[in-house]
Structures are given as structure tokens and as C-alpha cells.
Short mmCIF file of C-alpha atoms in Angstrom, two decimals:
data_model
loop_
_atom_site.label_atom_id
_atom_site.label_comp_id
_atom_site.label_asym_id
_atom_site.label_seq_id
_atom_site.Cartn_x
_atom_site.Cartn_y
_atom_site.Cartn_z
CA MET M 1 -36.81 50.59 -152.99
CA THR M 2 -33.51 49.05 -151.88
CA GLU M 3 -32.01 46.30 -153.95
CA THR M 4 -31.05 43.17 -152.07
CA VAL M 5 -27.44 42.18 -152.51
CA LEU M 6 -27.33 38.57 -153.65
CA ASP M 7 -24.77 36.07 -152.51
CA THR M 8 -22.25 35.02 -155.14
CA GLU M 9 -23.89 31.67 -155.81
CA ARG M 10 -27.29 33.17 -156.58
CA ALA M 11 -25.71 35.90 -158.69
CA ASP M 12 -23.80 33.22 -160.62
CA LEU M 13 -26.97 31.20 -161.19
CA LEU M 14 -28.78 34.29 -162.49
CA GLU M 15 -25.88 35.25 -164.73
CA MET M 16 -25.61 31.79 -166.30
CA LEU M 17 -29.37 31.49 -166.79
CA ALA M 18 -29.36 34.89 -168.54
CA LYS M 19 -26.39 33.92 -170.72
CA HIS M 20 -27.96 30.72 -172.01
CA ARG M 21 -31.36 32.34 -172.47
CA TYR M 22 -29.68 35.06 -174.53
CA PHE M 23 -28.06 32.53 -176.85
CA LEU M 24 -31.38 30.73 -177.35
CA ARG M 25 -33.32 33.97 -177.98
CA ASN M 26 -30.58 35.24 -180.28
CA THR M 27 -31.24 32.42 -182.74
CA THR M 28 -34.65 33.97 -183.45
CA ARG M 29 -33.43 37.51 -184.19
CA ASP M 30 -34.93 39.15 -187.27
CA LEU M 31 -37.18 36.17 -188.10
CA THR M 32 -40.76 36.28 -189.27
CA ASP M 33 -43.38 34.05 -187.69
CA GLU M 34 -43.30 31.90 -190.81
CA GLN M 35 -39.55 31.42 -190.57
CA ALA M 36 -39.75 30.65 -186.84
CA ALA M 37 -42.26 27.88 -187.61
CA LEU M 38 -40.18 26.21 -190.35
CA ARG M 39 -38.59 22.81 -189.81
CA THR M 40 -35.12 22.77 -191.36
CA THR M 41 -34.02 19.32 -190.20
CA VAL M 42 -35.64 15.88 -190.16
CA SER M 43 -36.83 16.44 -186.59
CA GLU M 44 -40.12 18.12 -185.65
CA LEU M 45 -38.24 21.03 -184.12
CA CYS M 46 -38.54 24.63 -185.27
CA LEU M 47 -37.23 27.77 -183.59
CA GLY M 48 -40.61 28.92 -182.31
CA GLY M 49 -41.30 25.44 -180.99
CA LEU M 50 -37.96 25.36 -179.18
CA ILE M 51 -38.67 28.68 -177.46
CA LYS M 52 -42.10 27.36 -176.47
CA HIS M 53 -40.67 24.05 -175.23
CA VAL M 54 -37.85 25.61 -173.19
CA ALA M 55 -40.30 28.03 -171.56
CA ALA M 56 -42.63 25.16 -170.62
CA VAL M 57 -39.80 23.01 -169.28
CA GLU M 58 -38.36 25.88 -167.25
CA ALA M 59 -41.78 26.66 -165.80
CA ASN M 60 -42.30 22.99 -164.87
CA TRP M 61 -38.91 22.69 -163.17
CA ALA M 62 -39.38 25.95 -161.26
CA LYS M 63 -42.76 24.67 -160.09
CA PHE M 64 -41.06 21.38 -159.09
CA ILE M 65 -38.65 23.30 -156.82
CA VAL M 66 -41.60 24.68 -154.87
CA GLU M 67 -44.24 21.94 -155.14
CA GLY M 68 -42.31 18.74 -155.76
CA PRO M 69 -42.97 15.99 -158.30
CA ALA M 70 -46.74 16.42 -158.31
CA ALA M 71 -46.17 19.71 -160.16
CA GLY M 72 -45.08 17.96 -163.35
CA PRO M 73 -46.71 15.61 -165.81
CA SER M 74 -46.92 11.88 -165.12
CA PHE M 75 -45.58 10.31 -168.30
CA ASP M 76 -46.71 6.83 -167.27
CA SER M 77 -50.38 7.76 -167.11
CA MET M 78 -50.72 10.25 -169.98
CA THR M 79 -53.77 9.92 -172.17
CA GLU M 80 -53.54 10.23 -175.96
CA GLU M 81 -54.85 13.79 -175.65
CA GLN M 82 -52.21 14.67 -173.05
CA LEU M 83 -49.48 13.13 -175.22
CA ALA M 84 -50.68 15.19 -178.20
CA GLU M 85 -50.63 18.31 -176.02
CA TRP M 86 -47.08 17.47 -174.86
CA THR M 87 -45.99 17.00 -178.48
CA ASN M 88 -47.53 20.34 -179.44
CA ALA M 89 -45.26 21.98 -176.86
CA PHE M 90 -42.42 21.42 -179.38
CA ARG M 91 -44.29 23.03 -182.28
CA MET M 92 -45.29 26.52 -183.24
CA LEU M 93 -49.01 26.14 -183.79
CA PRO M 94 -51.26 28.18 -186.07
CA GLY M 95 -52.10 31.49 -184.42
CA GLU M 96 -48.95 31.52 -182.28
CA THR M 97 -46.44 34.28 -182.94
CA LEU M 98 -42.75 34.40 -182.27
CA ALA M 99 -43.25 37.66 -180.36
CA GLY M 100 -45.90 35.99 -178.19
CA LEU M 101 -43.71 32.95 -177.50
CA LEU M 102 -40.76 35.16 -176.60
CA ALA M 103 -42.95 37.26 -174.30
CA GLU M 104 -44.13 34.11 -172.52
CA TYR M 105 -40.52 32.95 -172.22
CA ASP M 106 -39.60 36.33 -170.67
CA GLN M 107 -42.39 35.92 -168.10
CA VAL M 108 -41.26 32.40 -167.22
CA ALA M 109 -37.65 33.59 -166.93
CA ALA M 110 -38.67 36.46 -164.64
CA ARG M 111 -40.55 34.06 -162.34
CA THR M 112 -37.57 31.67 -162.24
CA ASP M 113 -35.15 34.50 -161.55
CA GLU M 114 -37.34 35.70 -158.69
CA LEU M 115 -37.28 32.17 -157.28
CA VAL M 116 -33.46 32.12 -157.49
CA ARG M 117 -33.39 35.43 -155.58
CA THR M 118 -35.93 34.57 -152.88
CA LEU M 119 -35.88 30.82 -152.25
CA PRO M 120 -34.87 30.43 -148.60
CA ASP M 121 -32.57 27.44 -149.16
CA LEU M 122 -30.87 26.24 -152.35
CA ASN M 123 -30.14 22.96 -150.55
CA ALA M 124 -33.84 22.14 -150.13
CA THR M 125 -34.66 18.94 -152.00
CA GLN M 126 -37.67 17.38 -153.66
CA PRO M 127 -38.13 13.75 -154.68
CA LEU M 128 -37.77 13.30 -158.43
CA PRO M 129 -40.87 12.32 -160.39
CA GLU M 130 -41.16 8.68 -161.29
CA ALA M 131 -39.84 8.36 -164.80
CA PRO M 132 -37.54 5.88 -166.56
CA TRP M 133 -34.82 8.51 -166.95
CA PHE M 134 -34.53 9.25 -163.20
CA GLU M 135 -32.99 7.00 -160.58
CA PRO M 136 -35.65 5.48 -158.32
CA GLY M 137 -35.92 7.36 -155.04
CA GLY M 138 -33.68 10.19 -156.30
CA ARG M 139 -33.91 13.73 -155.01
CA TRP M 140 -32.72 17.01 -156.45
CA SER M 141 -31.86 20.17 -154.59
CA ALA M 142 -33.14 23.50 -155.81
CA ARG M 143 -29.55 24.29 -156.83
CA ARG M 144 -29.30 21.17 -158.99
CA THR M 145 -32.70 21.90 -160.53
CA PHE M 146 -31.62 25.44 -161.47
CA MET M 147 -28.47 23.96 -163.02
CA HIS M 148 -30.66 21.49 -164.91
CA ILE M 149 -32.70 24.40 -166.31
CA MET M 150 -29.43 25.95 -167.50
CA THR M 151 -28.32 22.68 -169.08
CA GLU M 152 -31.65 22.25 -170.87
CA THR M 153 -31.49 25.81 -172.15
CA ALA M 154 -27.89 25.44 -173.35
CA GLN M 155 -28.64 22.12 -175.08
CA HIS M 156 -31.67 23.53 -176.87
CA SER M 157 -29.72 26.65 -177.76
CA GLY M 158 -27.37 24.38 -179.69
CA HIS M 159 -30.32 22.75 -181.43
CA ALA M 160 -31.68 26.20 -182.27
CA ASP M 161 -28.33 27.27 -183.70
CA ILE M 162 -28.34 24.30 -186.09
CA ILE M 163 -31.92 25.00 -187.14
CA ARG M 164 -31.19 28.69 -187.73
CA GLU M 165 -28.02 27.95 -189.72
CA ALA M 166 -29.98 25.53 -191.90
CA LEU M 167 -32.72 28.15 -192.31
CA ASP M 168 -30.67 31.06 -193.59
CA GLY M 169 -27.02 30.57 -192.70
CA ALA M 170 -27.14 32.85 -189.65
CA LYS M 171 -25.27 31.74 -186.55
CA SER M 172 -25.63 32.63 -182.89
CA MET M 173 -21.90 33.07 -182.47
CA GLY M 174 -19.05 33.65 -184.87
#
């Protein structure tokens, strides 16, 4: 099998996605499931929940690149049950394991990376979903959406670093 040589832009996107994913995953090194589920700040966030949330968000944005805004949730019309399900995406629930959440994250990352490699046009755009945090009528290119996935991952990596440091003093860097 011959490996396709990627253009510099796609290689850069893949490299930066991998870098930020590494930093997020690194915050969970050597933890038990119980530790990964602990809240160490006043927020609802725990390390397992962050991994789960970032995987779900990445999967939704990758689906958006291909299918458009219909691929994601409609926050305006969510039922109580759907809101509870959305909230649970930030938590490590009973029966979930850190290893299982990391494996799911790896699968999501592999699908996104394949999309970066094979998408015919990074300039292709989709209309943004209707939500109060998006400009009405806005559109994002695939490129911008991949950069948004990176930004989300980097931001949550910072959150994870704070949670981990509060848990046992370990840091992702330094």
C-alpha cells in the first residue's frame, strides 16, 4: 500500500490535532477510573467527563463538515431528556471506564484524521447551526471547523490540567 503524500496544510492540521489531543490525554496518565471520575473544582467537570465531552464534540463537528448543521443537536428544541443526556456528556457515568472513554476518543480522532486526509476541499462551507453563540447566516469552511476542533481540544486540555493538578499535583507540562 502506498502512502499518500499530504499537502503541507493538511499535514499541519493533523500535527496540531495530534499535539492537542496528546496534552488532553496526558492529563489522565496513571489514573484509576475512580480518580478520573472525581470532581476537584466547583464545576461538574472531571477528567473522564472531559475526555468524553471532547470526543463527542469532535465527532459532532466532523459530522457537521460532511452533513451540515442538521448533523448536530438543536439547542432551541431540546427536551428535558435530551438536555439531561447532553449534560451527561460532561460526566463519567457509572459503568464507564477511563480506558473505554480513551478508546472511543481514539476512534473519533482516527475518523477526523481520515476526514482531514481525504476531504476533497478544505474551503467547502456549511451553514452554521442556529444558536445564540453563532452569527445569523454564518458559514464555516471545513478548514475553520478543523481549527475549531483544535481550539476546543486545547481549551479543554487546560481545564483538564487544572483538574489533574487539583487531584494529585501532577501537571501536563513542566
